[in-house]
Each structure stands twice: as structure tokens, then as C-alpha cells.
Short mmCIF file of C-alpha atoms and ligand atoms in Angstrom, two decimals:
data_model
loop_
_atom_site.label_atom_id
_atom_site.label_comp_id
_atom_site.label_asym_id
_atom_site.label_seq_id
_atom_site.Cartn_x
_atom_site.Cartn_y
_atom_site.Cartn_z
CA UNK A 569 109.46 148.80 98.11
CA UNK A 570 112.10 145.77 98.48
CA UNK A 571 112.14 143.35 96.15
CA UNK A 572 112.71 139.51 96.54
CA UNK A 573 115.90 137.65 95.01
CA UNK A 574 117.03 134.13 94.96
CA UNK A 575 120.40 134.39 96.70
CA UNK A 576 121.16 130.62 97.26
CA UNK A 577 119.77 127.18 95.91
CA UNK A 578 119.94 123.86 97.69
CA UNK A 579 119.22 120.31 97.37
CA UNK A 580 119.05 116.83 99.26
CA UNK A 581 117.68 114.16 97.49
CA UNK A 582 118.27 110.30 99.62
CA UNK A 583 121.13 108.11 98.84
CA UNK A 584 118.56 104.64 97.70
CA UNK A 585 118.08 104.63 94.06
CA UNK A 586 115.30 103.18 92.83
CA UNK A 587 115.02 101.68 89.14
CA UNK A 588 111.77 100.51 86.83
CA UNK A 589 113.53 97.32 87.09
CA UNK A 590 113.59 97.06 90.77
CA UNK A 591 109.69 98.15 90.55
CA UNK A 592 109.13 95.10 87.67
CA UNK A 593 110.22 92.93 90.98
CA UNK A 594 107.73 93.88 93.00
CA UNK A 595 104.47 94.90 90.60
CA UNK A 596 103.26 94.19 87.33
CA UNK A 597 104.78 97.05 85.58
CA UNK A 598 107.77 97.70 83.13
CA UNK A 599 110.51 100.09 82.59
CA UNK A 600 108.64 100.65 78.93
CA UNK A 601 105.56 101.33 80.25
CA UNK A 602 106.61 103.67 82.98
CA UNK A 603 109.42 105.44 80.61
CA UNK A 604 107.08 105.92 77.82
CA UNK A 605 104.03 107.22 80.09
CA UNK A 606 106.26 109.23 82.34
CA UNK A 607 109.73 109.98 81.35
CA UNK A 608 110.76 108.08 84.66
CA UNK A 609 114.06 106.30 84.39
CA UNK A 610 114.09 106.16 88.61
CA UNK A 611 113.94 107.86 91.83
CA UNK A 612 115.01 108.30 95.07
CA UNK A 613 113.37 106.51 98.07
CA UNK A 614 114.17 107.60 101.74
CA UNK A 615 115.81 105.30 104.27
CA UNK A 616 113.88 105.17 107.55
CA UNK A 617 116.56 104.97 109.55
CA UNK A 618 117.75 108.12 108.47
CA UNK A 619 116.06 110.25 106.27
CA UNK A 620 112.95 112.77 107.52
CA UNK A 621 111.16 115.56 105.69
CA UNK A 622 113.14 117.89 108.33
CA UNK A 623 116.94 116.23 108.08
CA UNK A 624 116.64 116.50 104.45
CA UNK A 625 115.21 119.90 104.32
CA UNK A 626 117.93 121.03 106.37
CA UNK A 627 120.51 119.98 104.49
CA UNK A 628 118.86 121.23 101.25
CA UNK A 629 118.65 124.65 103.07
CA UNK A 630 122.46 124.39 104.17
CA UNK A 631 123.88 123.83 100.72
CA UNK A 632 121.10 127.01 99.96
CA UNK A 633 122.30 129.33 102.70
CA UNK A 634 126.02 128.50 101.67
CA UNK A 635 125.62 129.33 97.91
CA UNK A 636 123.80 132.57 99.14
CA UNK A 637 126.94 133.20 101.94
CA UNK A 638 124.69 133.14 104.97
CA UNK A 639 124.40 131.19 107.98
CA UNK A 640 121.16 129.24 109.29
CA UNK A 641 120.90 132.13 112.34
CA UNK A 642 120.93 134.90 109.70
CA UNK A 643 117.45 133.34 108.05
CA UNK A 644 113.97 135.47 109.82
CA UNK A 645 111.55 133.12 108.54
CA UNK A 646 110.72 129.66 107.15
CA UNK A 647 108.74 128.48 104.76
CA UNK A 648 108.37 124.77 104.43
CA UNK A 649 105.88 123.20 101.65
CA UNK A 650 104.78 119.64 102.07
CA UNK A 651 102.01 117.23 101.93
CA UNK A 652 103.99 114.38 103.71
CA UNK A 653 105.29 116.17 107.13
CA UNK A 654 107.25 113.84 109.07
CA UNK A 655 103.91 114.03 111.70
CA UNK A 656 100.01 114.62 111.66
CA UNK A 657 100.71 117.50 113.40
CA UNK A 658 103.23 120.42 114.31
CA UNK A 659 104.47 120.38 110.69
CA UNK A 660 107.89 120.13 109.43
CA UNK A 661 108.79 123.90 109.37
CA UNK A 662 109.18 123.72 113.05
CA UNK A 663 111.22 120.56 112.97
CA UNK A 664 113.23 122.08 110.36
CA UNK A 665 114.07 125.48 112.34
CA UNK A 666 115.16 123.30 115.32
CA UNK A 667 117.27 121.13 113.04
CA UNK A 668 119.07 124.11 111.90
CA UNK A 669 119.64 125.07 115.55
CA UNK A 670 117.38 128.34 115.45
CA UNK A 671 115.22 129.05 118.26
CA UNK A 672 112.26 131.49 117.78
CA UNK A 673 111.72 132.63 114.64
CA UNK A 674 108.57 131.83 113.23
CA UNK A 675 108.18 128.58 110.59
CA UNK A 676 104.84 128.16 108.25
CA UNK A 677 103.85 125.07 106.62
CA UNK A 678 102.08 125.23 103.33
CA UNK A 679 99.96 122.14 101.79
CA UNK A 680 99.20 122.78 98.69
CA UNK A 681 100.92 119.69 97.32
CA UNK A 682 102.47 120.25 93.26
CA UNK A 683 102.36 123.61 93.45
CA UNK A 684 103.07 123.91 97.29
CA UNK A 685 106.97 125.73 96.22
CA UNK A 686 105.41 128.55 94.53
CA UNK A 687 102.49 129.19 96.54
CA UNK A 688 105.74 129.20 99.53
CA UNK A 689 107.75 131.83 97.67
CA UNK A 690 104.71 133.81 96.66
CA UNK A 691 104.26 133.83 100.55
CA UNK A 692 107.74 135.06 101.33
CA UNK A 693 107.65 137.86 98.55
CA UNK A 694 105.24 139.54 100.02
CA UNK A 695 106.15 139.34 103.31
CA UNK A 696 110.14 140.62 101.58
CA UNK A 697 107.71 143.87 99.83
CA UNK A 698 106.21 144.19 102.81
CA UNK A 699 109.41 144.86 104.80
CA UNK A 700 108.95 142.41 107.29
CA UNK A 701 111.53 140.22 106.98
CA UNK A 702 114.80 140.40 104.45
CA UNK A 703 115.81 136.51 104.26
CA UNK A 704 113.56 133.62 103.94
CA UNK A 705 114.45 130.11 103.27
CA UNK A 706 111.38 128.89 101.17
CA UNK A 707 111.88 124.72 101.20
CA UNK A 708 109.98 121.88 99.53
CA UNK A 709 110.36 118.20 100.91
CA UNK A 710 108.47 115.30 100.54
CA UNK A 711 108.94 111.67 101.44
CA UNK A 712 106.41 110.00 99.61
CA UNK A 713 107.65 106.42 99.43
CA UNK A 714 106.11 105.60 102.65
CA UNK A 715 102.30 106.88 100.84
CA UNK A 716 102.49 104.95 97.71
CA UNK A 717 101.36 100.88 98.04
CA UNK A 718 104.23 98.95 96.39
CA UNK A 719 101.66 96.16 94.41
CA UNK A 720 99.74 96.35 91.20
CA UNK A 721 96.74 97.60 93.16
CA UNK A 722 99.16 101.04 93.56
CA UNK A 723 100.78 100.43 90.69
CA UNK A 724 99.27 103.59 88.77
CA UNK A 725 100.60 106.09 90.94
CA UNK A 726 103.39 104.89 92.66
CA UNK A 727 105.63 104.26 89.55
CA UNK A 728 105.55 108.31 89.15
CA UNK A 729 106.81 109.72 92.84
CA UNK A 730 110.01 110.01 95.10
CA UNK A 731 111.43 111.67 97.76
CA UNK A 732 113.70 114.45 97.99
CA UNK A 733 114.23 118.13 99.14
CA UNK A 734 115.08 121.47 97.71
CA UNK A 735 115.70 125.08 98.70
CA UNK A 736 116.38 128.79 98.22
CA UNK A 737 117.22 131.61 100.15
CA UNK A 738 115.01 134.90 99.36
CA UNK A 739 116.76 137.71 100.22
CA UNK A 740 115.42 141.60 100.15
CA UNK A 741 116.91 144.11 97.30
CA UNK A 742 116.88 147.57 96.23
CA UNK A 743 117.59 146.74 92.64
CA UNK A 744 114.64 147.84 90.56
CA UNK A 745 113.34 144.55 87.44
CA UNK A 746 115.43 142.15 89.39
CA UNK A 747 114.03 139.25 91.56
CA UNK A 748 110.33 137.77 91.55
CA UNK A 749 108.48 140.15 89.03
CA UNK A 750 105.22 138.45 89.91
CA UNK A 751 103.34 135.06 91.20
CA UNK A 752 99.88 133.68 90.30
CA UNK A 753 98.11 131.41 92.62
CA UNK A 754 95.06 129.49 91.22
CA UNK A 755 92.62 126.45 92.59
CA UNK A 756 89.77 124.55 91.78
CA UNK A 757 88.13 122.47 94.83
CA UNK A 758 85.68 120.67 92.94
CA UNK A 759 88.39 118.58 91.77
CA UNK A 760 89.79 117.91 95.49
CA UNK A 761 89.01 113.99 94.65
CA UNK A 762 90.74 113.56 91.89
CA UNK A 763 94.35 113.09 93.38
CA UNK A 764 94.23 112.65 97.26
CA UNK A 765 94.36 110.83 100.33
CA UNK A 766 91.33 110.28 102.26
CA UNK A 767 91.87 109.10 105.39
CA UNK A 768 92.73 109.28 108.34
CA UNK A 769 90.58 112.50 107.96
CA UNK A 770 89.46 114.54 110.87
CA UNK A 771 85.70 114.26 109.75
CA UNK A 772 84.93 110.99 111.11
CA UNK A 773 83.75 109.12 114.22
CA UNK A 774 87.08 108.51 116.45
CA UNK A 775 86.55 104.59 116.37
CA UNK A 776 86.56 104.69 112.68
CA UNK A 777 89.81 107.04 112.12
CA UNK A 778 92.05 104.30 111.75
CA UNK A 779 90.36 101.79 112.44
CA UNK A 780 91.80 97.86 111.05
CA UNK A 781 89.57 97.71 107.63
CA UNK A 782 90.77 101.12 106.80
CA UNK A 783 94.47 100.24 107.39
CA UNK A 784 93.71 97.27 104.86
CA UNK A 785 91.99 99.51 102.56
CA UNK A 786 93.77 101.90 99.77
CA UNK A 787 92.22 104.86 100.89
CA UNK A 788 95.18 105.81 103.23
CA UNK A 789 97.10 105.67 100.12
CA UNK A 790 97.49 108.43 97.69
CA UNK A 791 94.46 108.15 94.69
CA UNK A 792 95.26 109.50 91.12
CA UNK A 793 92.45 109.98 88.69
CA UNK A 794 95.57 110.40 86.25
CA UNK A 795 93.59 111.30 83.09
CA UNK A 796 92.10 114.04 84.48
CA UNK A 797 94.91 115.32 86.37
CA UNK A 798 96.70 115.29 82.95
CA UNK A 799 93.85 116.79 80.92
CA UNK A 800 93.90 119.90 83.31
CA UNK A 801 97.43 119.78 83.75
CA UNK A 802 97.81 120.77 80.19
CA UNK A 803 95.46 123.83 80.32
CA UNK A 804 96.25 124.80 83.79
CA UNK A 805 100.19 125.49 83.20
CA UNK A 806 99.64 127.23 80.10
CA UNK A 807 97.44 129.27 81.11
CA UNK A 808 99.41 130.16 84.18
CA UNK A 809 102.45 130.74 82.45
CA UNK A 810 100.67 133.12 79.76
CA UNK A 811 99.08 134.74 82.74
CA UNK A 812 102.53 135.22 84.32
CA UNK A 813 103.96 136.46 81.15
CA UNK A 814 101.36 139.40 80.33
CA UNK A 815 101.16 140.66 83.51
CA UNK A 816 104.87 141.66 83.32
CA UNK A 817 104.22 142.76 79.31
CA UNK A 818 106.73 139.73 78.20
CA UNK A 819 106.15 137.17 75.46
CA UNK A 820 106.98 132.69 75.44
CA UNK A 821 110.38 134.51 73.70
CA UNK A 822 111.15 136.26 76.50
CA UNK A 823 112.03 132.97 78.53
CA UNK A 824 115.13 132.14 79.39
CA UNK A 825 114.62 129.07 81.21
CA UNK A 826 111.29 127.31 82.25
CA UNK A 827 111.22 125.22 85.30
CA UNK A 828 107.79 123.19 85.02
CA UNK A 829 107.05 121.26 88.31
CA UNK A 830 107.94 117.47 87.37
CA UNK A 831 104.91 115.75 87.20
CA UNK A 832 105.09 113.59 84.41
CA UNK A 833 107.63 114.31 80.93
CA UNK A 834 104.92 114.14 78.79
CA UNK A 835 103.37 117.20 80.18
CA UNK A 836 106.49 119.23 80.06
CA UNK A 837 107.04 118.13 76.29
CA UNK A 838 103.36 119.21 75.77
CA UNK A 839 103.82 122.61 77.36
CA UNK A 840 107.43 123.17 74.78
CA UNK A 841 105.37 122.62 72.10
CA UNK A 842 102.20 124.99 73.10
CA UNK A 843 104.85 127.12 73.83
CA UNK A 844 107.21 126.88 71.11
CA UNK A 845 110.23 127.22 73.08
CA UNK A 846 113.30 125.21 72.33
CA UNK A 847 114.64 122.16 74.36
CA UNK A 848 117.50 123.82 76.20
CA UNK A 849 114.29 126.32 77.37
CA UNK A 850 112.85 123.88 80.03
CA UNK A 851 114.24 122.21 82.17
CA UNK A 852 113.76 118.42 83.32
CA UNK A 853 115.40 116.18 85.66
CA UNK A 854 112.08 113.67 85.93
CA UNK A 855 113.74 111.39 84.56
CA UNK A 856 116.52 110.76 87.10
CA UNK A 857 113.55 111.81 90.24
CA UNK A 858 110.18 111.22 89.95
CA UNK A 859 107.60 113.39 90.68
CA UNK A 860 108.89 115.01 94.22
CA UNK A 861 105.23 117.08 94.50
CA UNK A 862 106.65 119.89 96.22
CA UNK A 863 110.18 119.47 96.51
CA UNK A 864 110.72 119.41 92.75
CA UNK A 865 110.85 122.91 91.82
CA UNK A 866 113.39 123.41 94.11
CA UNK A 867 115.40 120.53 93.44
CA UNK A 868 115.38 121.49 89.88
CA UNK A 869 116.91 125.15 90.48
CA UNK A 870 119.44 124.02 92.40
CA UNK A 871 120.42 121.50 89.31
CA UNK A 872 120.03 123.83 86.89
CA UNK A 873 122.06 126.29 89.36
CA UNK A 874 124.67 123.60 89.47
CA UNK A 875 124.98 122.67 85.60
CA UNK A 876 125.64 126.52 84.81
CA UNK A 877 121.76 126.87 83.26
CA UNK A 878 120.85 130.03 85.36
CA UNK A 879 122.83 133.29 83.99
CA UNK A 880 122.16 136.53 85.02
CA UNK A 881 119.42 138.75 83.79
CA UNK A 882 117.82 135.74 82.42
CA UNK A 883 114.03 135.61 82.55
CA UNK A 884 112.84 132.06 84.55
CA UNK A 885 109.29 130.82 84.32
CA UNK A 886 108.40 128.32 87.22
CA UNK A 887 105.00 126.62 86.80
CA UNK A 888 103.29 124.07 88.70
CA UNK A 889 100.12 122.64 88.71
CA UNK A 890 98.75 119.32 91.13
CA UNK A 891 96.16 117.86 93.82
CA UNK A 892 93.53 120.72 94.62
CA UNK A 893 93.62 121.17 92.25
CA UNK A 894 96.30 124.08 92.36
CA UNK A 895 98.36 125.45 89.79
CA UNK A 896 100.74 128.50 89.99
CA UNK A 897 103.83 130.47 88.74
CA UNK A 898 105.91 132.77 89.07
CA UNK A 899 108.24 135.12 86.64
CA UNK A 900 111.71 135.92 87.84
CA UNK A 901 114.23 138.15 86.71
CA UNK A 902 117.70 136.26 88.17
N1 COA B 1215 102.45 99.73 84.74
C1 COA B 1215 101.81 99.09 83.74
N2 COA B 1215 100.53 99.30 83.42
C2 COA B 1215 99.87 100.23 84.14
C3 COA B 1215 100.46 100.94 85.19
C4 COA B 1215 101.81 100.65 85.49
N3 COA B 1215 102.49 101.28 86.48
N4 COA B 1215 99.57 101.78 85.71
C5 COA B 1215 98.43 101.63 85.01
N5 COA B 1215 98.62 100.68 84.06
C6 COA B 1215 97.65 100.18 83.07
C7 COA B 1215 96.23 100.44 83.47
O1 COA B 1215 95.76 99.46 84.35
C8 COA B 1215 95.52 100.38 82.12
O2 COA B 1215 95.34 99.06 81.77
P1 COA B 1215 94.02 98.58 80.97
O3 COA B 1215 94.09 99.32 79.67
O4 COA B 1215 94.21 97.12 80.86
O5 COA B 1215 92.87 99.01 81.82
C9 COA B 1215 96.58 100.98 81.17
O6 COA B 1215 97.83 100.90 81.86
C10 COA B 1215 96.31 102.39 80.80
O7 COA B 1215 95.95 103.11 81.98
P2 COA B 1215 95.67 104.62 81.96
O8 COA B 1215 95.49 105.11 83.36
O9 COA B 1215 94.60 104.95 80.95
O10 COA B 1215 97.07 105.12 81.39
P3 COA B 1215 97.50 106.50 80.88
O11 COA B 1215 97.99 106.37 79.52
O12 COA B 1215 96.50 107.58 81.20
O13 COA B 1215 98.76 106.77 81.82
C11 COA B 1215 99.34 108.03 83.72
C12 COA B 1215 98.63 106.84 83.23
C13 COA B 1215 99.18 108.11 85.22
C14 COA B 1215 100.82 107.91 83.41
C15 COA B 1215 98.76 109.29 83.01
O14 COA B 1215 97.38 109.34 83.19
C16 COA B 1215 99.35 110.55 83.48
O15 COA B 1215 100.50 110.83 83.19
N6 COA B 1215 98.58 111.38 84.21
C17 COA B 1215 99.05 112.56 84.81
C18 COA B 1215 99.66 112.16 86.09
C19 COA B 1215 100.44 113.24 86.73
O16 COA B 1215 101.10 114.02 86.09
N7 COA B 1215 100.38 113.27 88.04
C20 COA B 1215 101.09 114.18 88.81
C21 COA B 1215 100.32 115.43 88.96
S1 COA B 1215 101.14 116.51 89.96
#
């Protein structure tokens, strides 16, 4: 049986930089309130005239497919996770394969917000064990700047998110303990409400879709119950981590380098200290992006790739957990 390695990361993240003090101008909020909550220094919002969940997924999976020497016609499959495709419907992936110039090879979209990466490259593994394809470019991008209502009425939730893209190449190996050793995919529906955007749903009347008082309304924003996303946050990666770890007989020691998704600092900081790992053990770049829901994972390797933090051999722990609610991980020997 193959098994699945990371041969290239990649990242795009837009050019427009976007400070607590440039949100103090335009809500009641402040960079103390939004560092010491979140970790979030600032983030990246897209430029319309410019950026799309496609463009910037293609450029993430360039700088991916170059790292892992490949070109974009050498990729079988695609893989794209997002909750913000740049229409209702086809989804990105498709949009994606034609920006990379490919013509028929098939492209999946995947939903499943915060944890949308991992659920992706738990996709493409098996499909790599399988023997059906030998490269995949797994991709998370999100704009989600255009979702979040700019005024104190959004001000809870749209202080934490950005926009960005990330990548990897999964390629197909003979080497034996190398590559993903395992994923774990969890959900729990009856908390669907608790971070989500309602409309315009498919389950109503078509006058009332989008009709004028639901424009004016928040609930074609996102909604955060953000205490109880961060009470189960805190159990959820754990456990999904510890899951990850005994199925592959390792211990918390055994990590080299955890990658939690970036939802908020304060649960990463949590999770080091239920863990008892070590700073230079997880990795965080929150701080300088938001939360990027399903592009963060991604975006993360590709740092960490870049700043020398992934070594061969190493044991890497991704976990993510988010609107579902979902949570997932996935043990990888680089
Ligand atoms: N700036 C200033 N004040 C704000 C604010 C903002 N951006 N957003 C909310 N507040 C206010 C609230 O109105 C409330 O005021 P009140 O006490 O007068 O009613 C106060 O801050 C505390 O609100 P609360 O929601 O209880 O804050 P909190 O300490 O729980 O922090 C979150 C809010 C969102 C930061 C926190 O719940 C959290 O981190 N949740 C997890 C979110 C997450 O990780 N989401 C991503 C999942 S993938």
C-alpha cells in the first residue's frame, strides 16, 4: 500500500494589512481587548479588485508544486476546502483547476469550515492508499472579510478572521513510517448553531431568500456563540490529538511540532499546557493572521516550512476544531 507525503508547501496570504487600530476606527473595540482575548495583532483582508478564493489558491498551490519540483499539469486531483467559495455554486476547486490551466481532472470542494484542511488531506490519503491517484494538491482558502459586518453589532467575531490561502502537494511513497500515519475526523450537529451563517439558505420560500429585511439583518453574517465554541474547543483538540497519538502507540513527547488550527491564541496556549509541550512545540502565526478557518493550517506549514521548523523524521501533530461542530487531526511522520 502507498503511502501519502507532503512534498511541497505553499502560501498566499493578500497584500492589505489590517491592524486593531485600523478596526478601533471603525468599531468600538481596542487593540487590548482583541490582543488579550485573541492573540490578534492583525490580518490580512482581500482586495476586490484582485484577490478571489481561486487566484489566491493558485498561487498558494504554485509556490507548493515548486517546493515539491512539479508542475500544475503533473497534479491528478484537487482538493479545495472552503466555506467562502468565490460563488454559491460550482465551488472553488473548479475555478482553481482552470486557474492553473488544467483541463479535466477532477476538483472536490470540502465545507467543513476550521477543520475543512484536514478533513481535505484525510480525503486525499486515502484516495493516495488506495492507488488512485499519486499527487494531490490539498488547498485551504478563505476570504472572509467580505462575511464579517465591520460595526460593533459584528464586532465579536469579526475582530478574530482574515483571508488568506495555503497549500501542499501529497505525493504517493513506498517508504514504510513516513508520511500521514493516520487522520481522525469527528462532528457534532447539534451544535450546527453555534457558529454559522444562516441565510441565504436553500430551505426557504424563493421570495424570502434574499429578500431586503434579510439583507439588513445579521443573519447573512457569520454568528459566533464564542463561549461555547471555546469551551468545546478545549476538549475537542485534546481529545483529538490524544486520539491521534494512541492510535499510532506515540506519547505528547513524541511531538515534534504541533500545528493547531488558529482560532484564537488562547486556545493554543491552553492546549501547551494540557499537553505539556514546550513553546518551540506549537506553532502560531495568529498573531500576524487571524483566524483563516480553513486556510490556516496550511498557511502555517508553509511558514513553519519557510522558518526551517519542519526537519526530517520529525513527528507533526495538526489539529483543528470549528463550526459543525468539527474537529480533526492528523499525525505525520515528515
Ligand atoms: N471589542 C471589545 N469588546 C468586545 C468585543 C470586541 N471586539 N467583542 C465582544 N466584546 C464585549 C462583549 O460585548 C462583552 O461585553 P459586556 O461584558 O459588556 O456584555 C465583553 O466583551 C465580553 O464578551 P464575551 O463574549 O463574554 O467575551 P469573551 O471573553 O468570551 O471573549 C471571544 C470573546 C470571542 C474572544 C471568546 O469567546 C473566544 O475566544 N471564543 C472562541 C472563539 C474562537 O476560537 N472562534 C474560532 C473557532 S474556529
Amino acid at each position: 500500500m502507498y503511502h501519502s507525503i507532503i512534498s511541497g508547501f505553499g502560501h498566499y496570504v493578500p497584500e492589505q494589512v489590517v491592524t486593531n487600530a485600523d478596526l478601533e476606527k471603525v468599531m468600538n473595540t481596542s487593540d487590548a481587548w482583541i490582543q488579550e482575548r485573541t492573540g490578534i495583532r492583525e490580518r490580512r483582508f482581500f482586495n476586490p479588485e484582485t484577490d478571489t478564493v481561486a487566484n489566491m489558491s493558485a498561487k498558494a498551490s504554485r509556490m507548493a508544486l515548486e517546493q515539491a519540483g512539479l508542475q500544475p499539469q503533473d497534479v491528478e486531483f484537487i482538493i479545495l476546502a472552503t466555506i467562502t467559495p468565490d460563488y454559491f455554486f460550482p465551488g472553488s476547486g473548479v475555478l482553481l483547476q482552470r486557474e492553473l490551466g488544467l483541463e479535466s481532472i477532477g476538483a472536490l470542494d470540502v465545507r467543513n469550515a476550521c477543520s475543512g484542511f484536514i478533513y481535505s488531506l484525510s480525503i486525499a490519503d486515502q484516495f493516495i492508499k488506495t492507488g488512485m491517484y499519486k499527487t494531490i494538491l490539498v488547498v485551504g482558502a478563505e476570504i472572509q472579510s467580505s462575511l464579517m459586518e465591520m460595526n460593533d453589532r459584528g464586532r465579536n467575531i469579526s475582530v478574530i478572521f482574515g483571508d488568506g490561502a495555503g497549500a501542499v502537494v501529497l505525493q504517493a511513497s513506498n517508504e514504510k513510517g513516513k508520511g500521514i500515519l493516520s487522520t481522525h475526523l469527528h462532528s457534532d450537529g447539534r451544535f450546527a448553531e453555534e457558529l454559522y451563517v444562516k441565510d441565504p439558505g436553500s430551505s426557504r420560500r424563493p421570495e424570502e431568500r434574499v429578500d431586503p429585511e434579510i439583507m439588513k439583518g445579521s443573519s447573512i453574517r457569520a454568528f459566533m456563540n464564542g463561549n461555547a465554541v471555546f469551551k468545546h474547543a478545549v476538549v475537542r483538540f485534546h481529545e483529538v490529538i490524544m486520539e491521534a497519538l494512541d492510535a499510532n502507540g506515540c506519547s505528547k513527547e513524541d511531538i515534534g511540532l504541533l500545528v493547531p488550527h488558529q482560532a484564537n491564541l488562547r486556545i493554543s496556549n491552553y492546549l501547551k499546557e494540557q499537553l505539556s509541550l514546550r513553546d518551540n512545540q506549537v506553532y502560531n502565526n495568529i498573531m500576524r493572521y487571524g483566524n483563516t478557518t480553513a486556510a490556516s493550517i496550511p498557511i502555517a506549514l508553509s511558514e513553519a516550512k519557510q522558518e526551517g521548523l519542519l526537519h526530517p523524521d520529525m513527528l507533526l501533530c495538526l489539529a483543528a476544531f470549528g463550526s459543525g461542530f468539527t474537529w480533526a487531526s492528523a499525525l505525520i511522520r515528515l
